[in-house]
Amino acid sequence: MEFLAYLISGISLGSVYAIIALGYTMVYGIAKMLNFAHGDVIMVGGYISFCAMQSLGFSAFPSVLLAMLVCTMLGVVIEALAYKPLRSAAPLAVLITAIGVSNLLQNAAMLIWKAAPRVYTPVVSGSMQLFDGKLKVSYISLLTIAACLVIMAALMLFTGKTRIGKAMRACAEDRGAAELMGINVNATVSLTFAIGSGLAAIAGVLLCSFSGTLMPTTGSMPGIKAFTAAVFGGIGSIPGAFLGGLLLGVIESLAQAYITSTMANSIVFCVLIAVLLVRPAGLLGKYVPEKV
């Protein structure tokens, strides 16, 4: 039962990583940009929901909707002001800009909400007892796993069946050809940032509910791990981000339980290196030769 408890905990944590990684992989797949400020949008989502519940008296569901709305708008603003002027710039310029946006959001959060950690009340409390009380599973863990599955299925249907989703896939395949076919590439990229930032808000709420704390640096390490998960599964692939996030969470949970909690992060990154040595494009990624 102990192993099963750690496994469920790892799947729950991995579901959070998967939701964050889905935002990373959508933006990279379509805009070919690594938005390292994504983790800080997660933090903003956590703070918005926290203030909505503590200061405005909102219940859990309206606070999550408000966080999604604010983060969606924030994502569109960030893309328009910071990334849109760099569409044709070198990747290094985009990377430096993303780091700058990340620092800006963290410092803005410190000015607004201060640096002291806040106690975050989970959006769902309580737990259920299984196997005559030998296994306890929190409702927030079940909600996190269910939310990840629903989001994954919705994104697959959206990108595969809708007109806008097909336009996103066309931009990911060949932005120039998509533009020649009449697709508004700028609007498509902006929508991608909006969707990714909305997912970041959900991830922020679930992450803070899972950990119970909130601070301006809350999204930094989960953001890095989620990016790792996206690379692990194959960045640019929605199923790859989902698989990478789940595997990352399970590896981290089992490493903390059976090896050492202080080395869990190192073990996660060592596994990533080992996988990339065998499959450089990730588990579900496709190798695309560069044309010269």
Coordinates of C-alpha atoms in Angstrom, one line a residue:
M1 CA 0.0 0.0 0.0
E2 CA 2.9 2.3 0.7
F3 CA 4.1 2.0 -2.9
L4 CA 0.6 2.6 -4.2
A5 CA 0.3 5.8 -2.1
Y6 CA 3.6 7.1 -3.5
L7 CA 2.6 6.1 -7.0
I8 CA -0.7 8.0 -6.7
S9 CA 1.1 11.0 -5.2
G10 CA 3.6 10.9 -8.1
I11 CA 0.9 10.7 -10.7
S12 CA -0.9 13.7 -9.1
L13 CA 2.3 15.7 -9.1
G14 CA 3.1 14.6 -12.6
S15 CA -0.4 15.7 -13.7
V16 CA 0.5 19.3 -12.6
Y17 CA 3.8 19.1 -14.5
A18 CA 1.9 17.8 -17.5
I19 CA -0.6 20.7 -17.5
I20 CA 2.4 23.2 -17.3
A21 CA 4.3 21.2 -20.0
L22 CA 1.3 21.4 -22.3
G23 CA 1.5 25.2 -22.2
Y24 CA 5.2 25.0 -23.0
T25 CA 4.9 22.5 -25.8
M26 CA 2.0 24.4 -27.5
V27 CA 3.9 27.7 -27.6
Y28 CA 7.1 26.0 -28.8
G29 CA 5.3 23.9 -31.3
I30 CA 3.6 26.8 -33.0
A31 CA 5.7 29.9 -32.2
K32 CA 9.1 28.1 -31.9
M33 CA 9.7 30.1 -28.7
L34 CA 10.8 28.9 -25.3
N35 CA 8.6 30.9 -22.9
F36 CA 10.6 30.6 -19.7
A37 CA 8.2 33.2 -18.1
H38 CA 5.5 30.5 -18.2
G39 CA 6.4 29.4 -14.7
D40 CA 5.8 32.9 -13.3
V41 CA 2.4 33.0 -15.0
I42 CA 1.7 30.0 -12.8
M43 CA 2.6 32.0 -9.8
V44 CA 0.3 34.9 -10.8
G45 CA -2.6 32.4 -11.3
G46 CA -2.0 31.1 -7.7
Y47 CA -2.0 34.7 -6.3
I48 CA -5.1 35.7 -8.2
S49 CA -7.1 32.7 -7.0
F50 CA -5.7 33.2 -3.4
C51 CA -6.8 36.8 -3.3
A52 CA -10.2 35.9 -4.8
M53 CA -10.8 33.4 -2.1
Q54 CA -9.3 35.2 0.9
S55 CA -10.1 38.9 0.1
L56 CA -13.1 38.8 -2.2
G57 CA -14.8 35.7 -0.6
F58 CA -15.1 33.8 -3.9
S59 CA -15.6 30.1 -3.8
A60 CA -13.1 27.7 -5.5
F61 CA -14.6 27.6 -9.0
P62 CA -15.1 31.3 -9.5
S63 CA -11.6 32.0 -8.2
V64 CA -10.2 29.5 -10.7
L65 CA -12.1 31.2 -13.5
L66 CA -10.9 34.6 -12.5
A67 CA -7.3 33.3 -12.4
M68 CA -7.7 31.9 -15.8
L69 CA -9.1 35.1 -17.2
V70 CA -6.3 37.3 -15.7
C71 CA -3.5 34.9 -16.8
T72 CA -5.0 34.6 -20.3
M73 CA -4.9 38.4 -20.6
L74 CA -1.4 38.4 -19.2
G75 CA -0.2 35.9 -21.7
V76 CA -1.6 37.9 -24.6
V77 CA 0.0 41.1 -23.3
I78 CA 3.4 39.4 -22.7
E79 CA 3.3 37.9 -26.3
A80 CA 2.3 41.3 -27.8
L81 CA 4.9 43.4 -26.0
A82 CA 7.8 41.1 -25.4
Y83 CA 7.8 38.3 -28.0
K84 CA 5.9 39.6 -31.1
P85 CA 8.7 42.1 -32.0
L86 CA 11.2 39.2 -31.9
R87 CA 9.4 36.8 -34.3
S88 CA 12.4 37.0 -36.7
A89 CA 15.1 37.5 -34.1
A90 CA 17.7 34.9 -33.1
P91 CA 16.6 32.3 -30.5
L92 CA 19.1 33.8 -28.0
A93 CA 17.3 37.2 -28.1
V94 CA 14.0 35.4 -27.3
L95 CA 15.6 33.5 -24.5
I96 CA 17.1 36.6 -22.8
T97 CA 13.8 38.4 -23.2
A98 CA 11.9 35.4 -21.6
I99 CA 14.3 35.5 -18.6
G100 CA 13.7 39.3 -18.3
V101 CA 10.0 38.9 -18.3
S102 CA 10.3 36.1 -15.7
N103 CA 12.3 38.4 -13.4
L104 CA 9.8 41.3 -14.0
L105 CA 6.9 39.1 -13.0
Q106 CA 8.7 37.8 -9.9
N107 CA 9.7 41.3 -8.7
A108 CA 6.2 42.7 -9.4
A109 CA 4.7 39.9 -7.3
M110 CA 7.1 40.8 -4.5
L111 CA 6.1 44.4 -4.6
I112 CA 2.4 43.6 -4.7
W113 CA 2.1 40.6 -2.4
K114 CA 5.5 40.7 -0.5
A115 CA 8.0 37.9 -0.3
A116 CA 6.7 36.1 2.7
P117 CA 5.1 32.7 1.9
R118 CA 1.3 32.5 2.1
V119 CA -0.7 29.5 3.3
Y120 CA -2.8 28.4 0.4
T121 CA -6.1 26.7 1.2
P122 CA -6.7 23.8 -1.2
V123 CA -9.7 24.3 -3.6
V124 CA -10.8 20.8 -2.5
S125 CA -10.2 19.4 1.0
G126 CA -10.6 16.0 2.5
S127 CA -9.6 12.5 1.4
M128 CA -11.1 9.1 0.8
Q129 CA -10.1 5.8 2.5
L130 CA -9.5 2.7 0.4
F131 CA -8.7 -0.9 1.3
D132 CA -10.2 -0.7 4.8
G133 CA -8.4 2.6 5.6
K134 CA -5.0 1.3 4.5
L135 CA -4.7 3.8 1.7
K136 CA -5.7 7.4 1.9
V137 CA -6.1 9.4 -1.3
S138 CA -6.8 13.2 -1.1
Y139 CA -9.5 14.6 -3.2
I140 CA -7.1 17.3 -4.5
S141 CA -4.9 14.5 -6.0
L142 CA -8.0 12.9 -7.7
L143 CA -9.1 16.4 -8.9
T144 CA -5.6 17.1 -10.3
I145 CA -5.4 13.8 -12.2
A146 CA -8.9 14.2 -13.6
A147 CA -8.2 17.8 -14.6
C148 CA -5.1 16.7 -16.5
L149 CA -6.9 14.0 -18.4
V150 CA -9.7 16.3 -19.3
I151 CA -7.3 19.1 -20.5
M152 CA -5.3 16.6 -22.5
A153 CA -8.4 15.2 -24.2
A154 CA -9.8 18.6 -24.9
L155 CA -6.5 19.9 -26.4
M156 CA -6.3 16.8 -28.7
L157 CA -9.8 17.3 -29.9
F158 CA -9.3 21.1 -30.3
T159 CA -6.1 20.8 -32.3
G160 CA -7.4 17.8 -34.4
K161 CA -11.0 18.7 -35.1
T162 CA -11.6 22.4 -35.0
R163 CA -10.7 25.0 -37.7
I164 CA -8.6 27.0 -35.3
G165 CA -6.8 23.9 -34.1
K166 CA -6.0 22.9 -37.6
A167 CA -4.6 26.4 -38.3
M168 CA -2.4 26.0 -35.2
R169 CA -1.1 22.7 -36.6
A170 CA -0.5 24.4 -40.0
C171 CA 1.5 27.2 -38.4
A172 CA 3.5 24.6 -36.5
E173 CA 4.3 22.7 -39.7
D174 CA 5.3 25.7 -41.9
R175 CA 4.5 29.2 -40.8
G176 CA 5.3 30.7 -44.2
A177 CA 3.1 28.3 -46.1
A178 CA 0.2 28.8 -43.5
E179 CA 0.4 32.5 -44.1
L180 CA 0.2 32.0 -47.9
M181 CA -2.9 29.9 -47.4
G182 CA -4.7 32.8 -45.6
I183 CA -4.1 31.9 -42.0
N184 CA -3.5 34.8 -39.7
V185 CA -0.3 33.7 -38.1
N186 CA -0.1 36.6 -35.6
A187 CA -3.6 35.9 -34.3
T188 CA -2.9 32.1 -34.1
V189 CA 0.3 32.7 -32.1
S190 CA -1.5 35.1 -29.7
L191 CA -4.3 32.5 -29.2
T192 CA -1.7 29.9 -28.4
F193 CA -0.2 32.1 -25.7
A194 CA -3.6 32.8 -24.4
I195 CA -4.4 29.0 -24.1
G196 CA -1.1 28.2 -22.6
S197 CA -1.4 31.0 -20.0
G198 CA -5.0 29.9 -19.1
L199 CA -3.6 26.4 -18.5
A200 CA -0.9 27.9 -16.4
A201 CA -3.6 29.4 -14.1
I202 CA -5.2 26.0 -13.6
A203 CA -1.7 24.5 -12.9
G204 CA -1.0 27.3 -10.4
V205 CA -4.2 26.6 -8.5
L206 CA -3.6 22.8 -8.4
L207 CA 0.1 23.2 -7.6
C208 CA -0.6 25.5 -4.6
S209 CA -3.4 23.3 -3.4
F210 CA -1.0 20.3 -3.6
S211 CA 1.9 22.1 -1.8
G212 CA -0.2 24.3 0.5
T213 CA 2.2 27.3 0.1
L214 CA 2.4 30.3 -2.2
M215 CA 5.3 32.8 -2.8
P216 CA 6.7 34.9 -5.7
T217 CA 9.1 32.1 -6.6
T218 CA 6.5 29.3 -6.5
G219 CA 6.5 28.8 -10.3
S220 CA 10.2 28.8 -10.9
M221 CA 11.2 25.2 -10.1
P222 CA 7.9 23.6 -11.3
G223 CA 8.3 25.6 -14.5
I224 CA 11.8 24.2 -15.0
K225 CA 10.6 20.7 -14.3
A226 CA 7.7 21.0 -16.6
F227 CA 10.0 22.2 -19.4
T228 CA 12.1 19.1 -18.6
A229 CA 8.9 17.0 -18.9
A230 CA 8.1 18.6 -22.3
V231 CA 11.6 17.8 -23.5
F232 CA 11.4 14.3 -21.9
G233 CA 8.2 13.5 -23.8
G234 CA 9.2 15.3 -27.0
I235 CA 8.7 19.1 -27.1
G236 CA 6.1 20.1 -29.6
S237 CA 4.0 17.0 -29.0
I238 CA 0.9 17.2 -26.8
P239 CA 0.8 13.5 -25.9
G240 CA 4.6 13.7 -25.3
A241 CA 4.1 16.6 -22.8
F242 CA 1.4 14.6 -21.0
L243 CA 3.5 11.4 -20.9
G244 CA 6.7 13.3 -19.9
G245 CA 4.9 15.1 -17.0
L246 CA 3.4 11.9 -15.6
L247 CA 6.7 10.1 -15.8
L248 CA 8.6 13.0 -14.2
G249 CA 6.2 13.2 -11.3
V250 CA 6.3 9.4 -10.7
I251 CA 10.2 9.3 -10.8
E252 CA 10.4 12.3 -8.4
S253 CA 7.9 10.8 -5.9
L254 CA 9.5 7.3 -5.9
A255 CA 13.0 8.8 -5.7
Q256 CA 12.0 10.9 -2.7
A257 CA 10.5 7.9 -1.0
Y258 CA 13.0 5.1 -1.7
I259 CA 16.3 6.8 -2.4
T260 CA 16.7 10.3 -0.9
S261 CA 14.6 13.4 -0.9
T262 CA 17.7 15.7 -1.2
M263 CA 18.8 14.0 -4.5
A264 CA 15.3 13.6 -6.1
N265 CA 15.8 16.6 -8.5
S266 CA 19.2 15.3 -9.5
I267 CA 17.8 11.9 -10.2
V268 CA 15.1 13.4 -12.4
F269 CA 17.5 15.3 -14.5
C270 CA 19.9 12.3 -14.8
V271 CA 17.0 10.2 -16.1
L272 CA 16.3 13.0 -18.6
I273 CA 19.9 13.0 -19.8
A274 CA 19.8 9.2 -20.2
V275 CA 16.6 9.3 -22.2
L276 CA 17.9 12.1 -24.5
L277 CA 21.1 10.1 -25.1
V278 CA 19.0 7.3 -26.5
R279 CA 16.2 9.4 -28.0
P280 CA 17.4 13.0 -28.7
A281 CA 13.9 14.1 -29.8
G282 CA 12.2 12.7 -26.6
L283 CA 10.0 9.7 -26.1
L284 CA 7.3 10.7 -28.6
G285 CA 9.1 13.4 -30.5
K286 CA 10.0 13.2 -34.1
Y287 CA 13.5 13.8 -35.4
V288 CA 13.4 16.5 -38.2
P289 CA 16.6 16.9 -40.1
E290 CA 17.6 20.6 -40.6
K291 CA 17.6 21.8 -44.1
V292 CA 20.6 23.8 -45.3

